[in-house]
XYZ file of C-alpha atoms in Angstrom:
352
model
C 10.799 -28.342 12.652
C 9.227 -30.264 15.520
C 5.502 -30.287 16.175
C 5.916 -28.346 19.412
C 8.026 -25.579 17.905
C 5.760 -25.268 14.878
C 2.582 -24.693 16.893
C 1.257 -21.166 16.867
C -0.029 -19.280 19.868
C -3.597 -20.175 20.890
C -5.136 -17.177 19.117
C -3.118 -17.523 15.932
C -3.792 -21.257 15.854
C -7.526 -20.605 15.979
C -7.245 -17.906 13.326
C -4.840 -19.443 10.825
C -5.897 -23.096 10.534
C -7.917 -23.527 7.324
C -9.750 -26.692 6.215
C -12.096 -27.637 3.421
C -14.769 -28.752 5.899
C -15.840 -27.285 9.247
C -14.290 -28.652 12.435
C -16.542 -30.923 14.504
C -16.093 -28.595 17.447
C -15.408 -25.451 15.473
C -16.693 -21.964 15.987
C -20.233 -21.481 14.781
C -20.450 -20.195 11.229
C -16.705 -20.483 10.584
C -14.130 -23.017 9.471
C -11.943 -22.210 12.426
C -11.303 -24.602 15.342
C -12.906 -23.595 18.615
C -11.714 -23.761 22.209
C -13.200 -27.257 22.637
C -11.238 -28.536 19.654
C -8.059 -27.017 21.100
C -8.604 -28.691 24.489
C -9.388 -32.055 22.883
C -6.285 -31.712 20.736
C -4.127 -31.290 23.845
C -5.842 -34.258 25.524
C -5.053 -36.433 22.494
C -1.411 -35.370 22.616
C -0.304 -35.419 26.283
C 3.311 -34.903 25.212
C 2.424 -31.386 24.026
C 2.018 -28.613 26.579
C 1.428 -24.876 26.333
C 4.713 -23.150 27.096
C 6.031 -19.609 26.942
C 8.034 -19.041 23.777
C 11.732 -18.355 24.170
C 14.017 -16.533 21.774
C 17.304 -18.112 20.799
C 20.437 -17.178 22.707
C 21.686 -13.779 21.634
C 25.210 -15.166 21.414
C 24.273 -17.565 18.602
C 25.213 -15.163 15.863
C 25.794 -17.942 13.347
C 22.133 -18.931 13.690
C 21.104 -15.421 12.670
C 23.246 -15.562 9.560
C 21.882 -19.004 8.751
C 18.303 -17.736 9.051
C 18.989 -14.833 6.712
C 20.668 -17.087 4.178
C 17.706 -19.455 4.426
C 15.492 -16.489 3.586
C 17.455 -16.028 0.362
C 17.016 -19.730 -0.420
C 13.269 -19.620 0.322
C 12.688 -16.656 -1.981
C 14.708 -18.213 -4.779
C 12.892 -21.540 -4.362
C 9.440 -19.928 -4.435
C 10.162 -17.903 -7.560
C 11.673 -20.937 -9.258
C 8.587 -23.050 -8.530
C 6.392 -20.392 -10.149
C 8.671 -19.830 -13.164
C 9.467 -16.308 -11.980
C 13.151 -16.685 -11.219
C 14.070 -14.360 -14.071
C 12.709 -11.413 -12.055
C 15.764 -11.625 -9.798
C 17.995 -11.179 -12.851
C 16.157 -8.109 -14.143
C 17.020 -5.034 -12.096
C 14.164 -2.959 -13.508
C 11.601 -5.387 -12.003
C 12.805 -4.970 -8.394
C 11.837 -2.073 -6.130
C 12.397 -1.130 -2.509
C 10.055 1.016 -0.441
C 10.676 2.418 3.018
C 9.437 5.278 5.143
C 11.439 7.881 7.036
C 10.543 11.095 8.848
C 12.182 14.459 8.160
C 12.081 16.951 11.011
C 11.468 20.633 10.489
C 14.282 21.264 12.967
C 16.978 18.632 12.398
C 19.536 18.253 15.145
C 22.514 20.542 14.678
C 25.674 18.542 15.239
C 28.090 21.418 15.875
C 27.920 25.062 16.900
C 30.490 27.702 17.851
C 30.630 28.308 21.609
C 33.027 29.505 24.308
C 35.801 27.032 25.104
C 34.814 24.828 28.013
C 31.077 25.122 27.392
C 29.447 21.772 28.090
C 25.901 22.623 27.095
C 25.138 24.697 24.030
C 21.387 25.490 23.931
C 19.673 25.537 20.589
C 16.331 27.322 20.403
C 13.502 25.922 18.322
C 9.837 26.733 18.038
C 7.131 24.195 18.768
C 6.334 24.051 15.054
C 9.925 23.128 14.231
C 9.556 19.933 16.253
C 7.140 18.653 13.634
C 8.117 16.346 10.798
C 6.890 15.019 7.466
C 7.137 11.342 6.540
C 8.361 10.266 3.119
C 7.808 6.805 1.640
C 10.752 6.480 -0.729
C 10.716 4.092 -3.675
C 13.819 3.122 -5.641
C 14.452 0.604 -8.419
C 17.230 -1.961 -8.590
C 18.364 -0.418 -11.878
C 18.716 3.001 -10.241
C 15.346 4.250 -11.447
C 13.149 6.542 -9.390
C 9.415 5.816 -9.336
C 7.451 8.590 -7.622
C 8.023 8.584 -3.876
C 5.232 9.568 -1.497
C 5.141 12.591 0.814
C 2.669 11.936 3.631
C 1.024 14.876 5.363
C -0.875 14.799 8.649
C -4.626 14.925 8.142
C -5.069 18.419 6.803
C -6.242 20.215 3.743
C -3.210 20.323 1.481
C -2.845 23.741 -0.203
C -2.686 23.842 -3.993
C 0.765 25.423 -3.925
C 2.115 22.210 -2.351
C 1.006 20.201 -5.378
C 2.422 22.860 -7.679
C 5.801 22.874 -5.913
C 6.796 19.348 -6.913
C 6.615 17.398 -10.189
C 4.266 14.421 -10.149
C 6.988 12.387 -11.862
C 9.016 12.482 -8.633
C 6.435 12.660 -5.861
C 2.896 11.702 -5.028
C 1.046 13.380 -2.166
C -0.812 11.467 0.525
C -2.228 12.157 3.941
C -3.194 10.225 7.041
C -4.363 11.128 10.515
C -0.992 10.259 12.052
C 1.135 11.594 9.233
C 2.636 8.144 8.692
C 1.869 5.382 6.226
C -1.172 3.178 6.800
C -3.048 0.626 4.702
C -5.276 3.238 3.058
C -2.361 5.449 2.037
C -0.271 2.485 0.896
C -3.202 1.163 -1.152
C -3.716 4.496 -2.896
C -0.010 4.903 -3.599
C 0.755 1.425 -4.964
C -2.434 1.131 -7.007
C -2.257 4.622 -8.472
C 1.077 6.447 -8.640
C 3.305 3.358 -8.679
C 1.082 1.278 -10.963
C 0.789 4.160 -13.429
C 4.561 4.656 -13.395
C 5.132 0.971 -14.210
C 2.726 1.233 -17.137
C 4.202 4.486 -18.456
C 7.704 3.000 -18.425
C 6.613 -0.317 -19.987
C 7.961 -2.356 -17.087
C 7.328 -6.075 -17.533
C 5.174 -7.600 -14.807
C 5.072 -9.127 -12.303
C 7.463 -6.925 -10.353
C 8.770 -7.341 -6.818
C 8.406 -4.664 -4.156
C 10.726 -5.451 -1.252
C 9.567 -4.094 2.094
C 10.418 -4.263 5.770
C 8.399 -6.267 8.254
C 7.145 -3.167 10.035
C 4.272 -4.331 12.236
C 2.647 -0.904 12.509
C 2.525 -0.585 8.743
C 2.290 -3.961 7.016
C 0.324 -6.375 9.167
C -0.482 -8.780 6.364
C -0.254 -12.080 8.232
C -4.035 -11.966 8.461
C -6.317 -9.660 6.554
C -8.071 -8.033 9.477
C -10.242 -5.536 7.644
C -11.643 -4.671 4.251
C -8.870 -2.187 3.475
C -6.178 -4.817 3.914
C -8.189 -7.277 1.823
C -8.491 -4.825 -1.070
C -4.805 -3.918 -0.863
C -3.589 -7.514 -1.146
C -6.244 -8.449 -3.723
C -5.436 -5.453 -5.908
C -1.691 -6.085 -5.738
C -2.358 -9.586 -7.050
C -4.458 -8.189 -9.903
C -1.755 -5.641 -10.762
C 0.993 -8.296 -10.605
C 2.878 -6.478 -7.860
C 4.528 -8.959 -5.500
C 5.177 -7.657 -1.984
C 8.051 -9.551 -0.341
C 9.237 -8.866 3.194
C 12.942 -8.833 3.980
C 14.041 -10.414 7.291
C 13.109 -8.321 10.356
C 15.609 -6.131 12.203
C 18.109 -6.223 9.352
C 17.500 -2.782 7.870
C 20.979 -1.482 8.732
C 22.625 -3.923 6.328
C 19.867 -5.378 4.118
C 17.736 -2.336 3.341
C 19.127 -0.314 0.401
C 17.508 2.946 1.490
C 18.923 2.676 5.014
C 22.322 1.438 3.878
C 23.252 4.166 1.444
C 20.529 6.766 0.944
C 18.551 7.915 3.984
C 21.700 8.877 5.929
C 23.099 11.222 3.266
C 19.596 12.523 2.577
C 19.033 13.538 6.197
C 22.452 15.201 6.313
C 21.604 17.195 3.190
C 18.190 18.052 4.617
C 19.811 19.413 7.798
C 22.133 21.591 5.699
C 19.176 22.823 3.660
C 17.244 23.802 6.793
C 20.286 25.547 8.282
C 20.781 27.580 5.104
C 17.106 28.506 5.152
C 17.342 29.672 8.769
C 20.444 31.731 8.063
C 18.741 33.474 5.147
C 15.351 33.795 6.897
C 15.974 34.197 10.657
C 12.345 35.034 11.401
C 10.793 32.202 9.380
C 10.353 28.486 9.978
C 9.955 25.377 7.883
C 6.256 24.563 7.559
C 4.133 21.773 6.149
C 3.388 24.026 3.195
C 7.045 24.851 2.456
C 8.460 21.362 3.091
C 7.890 19.870 -0.369
C 9.560 22.718 -2.249
C 12.565 22.632 0.084
C 12.853 18.845 0.076
C 12.789 18.423 -3.711
C 16.387 19.575 -4.442
C 17.675 17.548 -1.481
C 15.979 14.432 -2.800
C 17.202 14.800 -6.380
C 20.754 15.567 -5.236
C 21.054 12.401 -3.130
C 19.068 9.928 -5.227
C 21.626 9.294 -7.939
C 21.432 6.170 -10.082
C 24.944 5.164 -9.012
C 24.135 5.353 -5.290
C 20.890 3.424 -5.674
C 22.473 0.577 -7.654
C 25.384 0.393 -5.215
C 23.006 0.201 -2.233
C 20.984 -2.641 -3.777
C 24.172 -4.573 -4.504
C 25.568 -4.039 -1.015
C 22.393 -5.497 0.523
C 22.309 -8.555 -1.714
C 18.888 -7.627 -3.085
C 20.033 -6.827 -6.607
C 21.832 -8.869 -7.735
C 20.175 -11.413 -5.450
C 23.182 -12.742 -3.522
C 23.143 -14.259 -0.040
C 26.876 -13.597 0.376
C 26.645 -9.857 -0.318
C 25.240 -8.528 3.018
C 27.786 -7.538 5.656
C 26.962 -10.121 8.320
C 29.513 -8.611 10.699
C 26.869 -5.963 11.387
C 24.645 -8.522 13.080
C 24.510 -7.430 16.713
C 23.527 -9.221 19.878
C 20.147 -7.503 19.718
C 19.223 -8.848 16.287
C 16.190 -11.059 15.885
C 16.948 -14.698 15.152
C 13.941 -15.471 13.025
C 13.104 -14.606 9.460
C 9.998 -14.088 7.372
C 10.007 -15.131 3.735
C 6.339 -14.541 3.074
C 5.372 -13.562 -0.442
C 2.025 -11.781 -0.508
C 0.448 -12.433 -3.875
C -3.219 -13.229 -3.389
C -6.142 -13.760 -1.067
C -7.987 -16.896 -0.019
C -11.763 -17.011 -0.328
C -12.228 -16.548 3.408
C -10.273 -13.293 3.302
C -6.944 -14.526 4.632
C -3.737 -13.656 2.853
C -2.481 -16.379 0.562
C 1.176 -16.490 1.567
C 3.849 -18.926 0.559
C 6.820 -19.681 2.773
């Protein structure tokens, strides 16, 4: 990679450069280069100019495939260097997490109506437009660690906890109703860690995750919560590895073979509930009890193992993903960061 293409944006350059001694013109009290250093750097290198970044041509599909295959090579190389390559051969040490929302009023695909009708209205209440997010967790061997049901910031009634077995689900809550660093920290360091211990799973283990910027902004530890999350994962020997961005439709086991059937089954469940209880609605309190049989029906060991294999995650195989599903809108850059520790100044220690 050339010097020009490897330079970060101004802000990231100032944030990510780390040296053993302070810069001569660095920011006061930090080891980060300041604006004066940046300007002097450009004056020393007149052949380098600040330019707008440009994405690769969308028609260069082969480049996208090459980037993804390089991601496979980077992960394999990193694990080999740290004598951890055997993890890729042991299905029970690989896990995939991902979040999806389940609406209280799923879209009904078909309804009986008079021939020629173009618009078939479907009445819903305002409450039925709500949804509950679920952070699913599946193992490469088909195992099911507890997944996480995330409620909007509210007092969760006791009957919700009683409706589901703790072996299948943990309960969390956040202001938005979606995953955040606090909820993820509590889940991984409690429910998931305890499950690993109870099942005598050899560590370290790998948790594969998507590069979802609203959820896992680990490029820099920006606050204490993020610091504790990454630090604790290192202590617990849980390796968080990001799969390439914008590849969930063919490299994410939960998207490839599980979330689709699960949402179809959920829609059927809600429709049956409505038919039997025309004056009642799905609520936050009733969701868990209704969702449990849907979840257990879809999450079969056979489907989970097949989904991992189809994505090339387990077994770890760069030729397994269906690259024909790369579209013109796909990103042409990858991220092979392995988050395993924290530097003394609070930044994430990531290997690429």
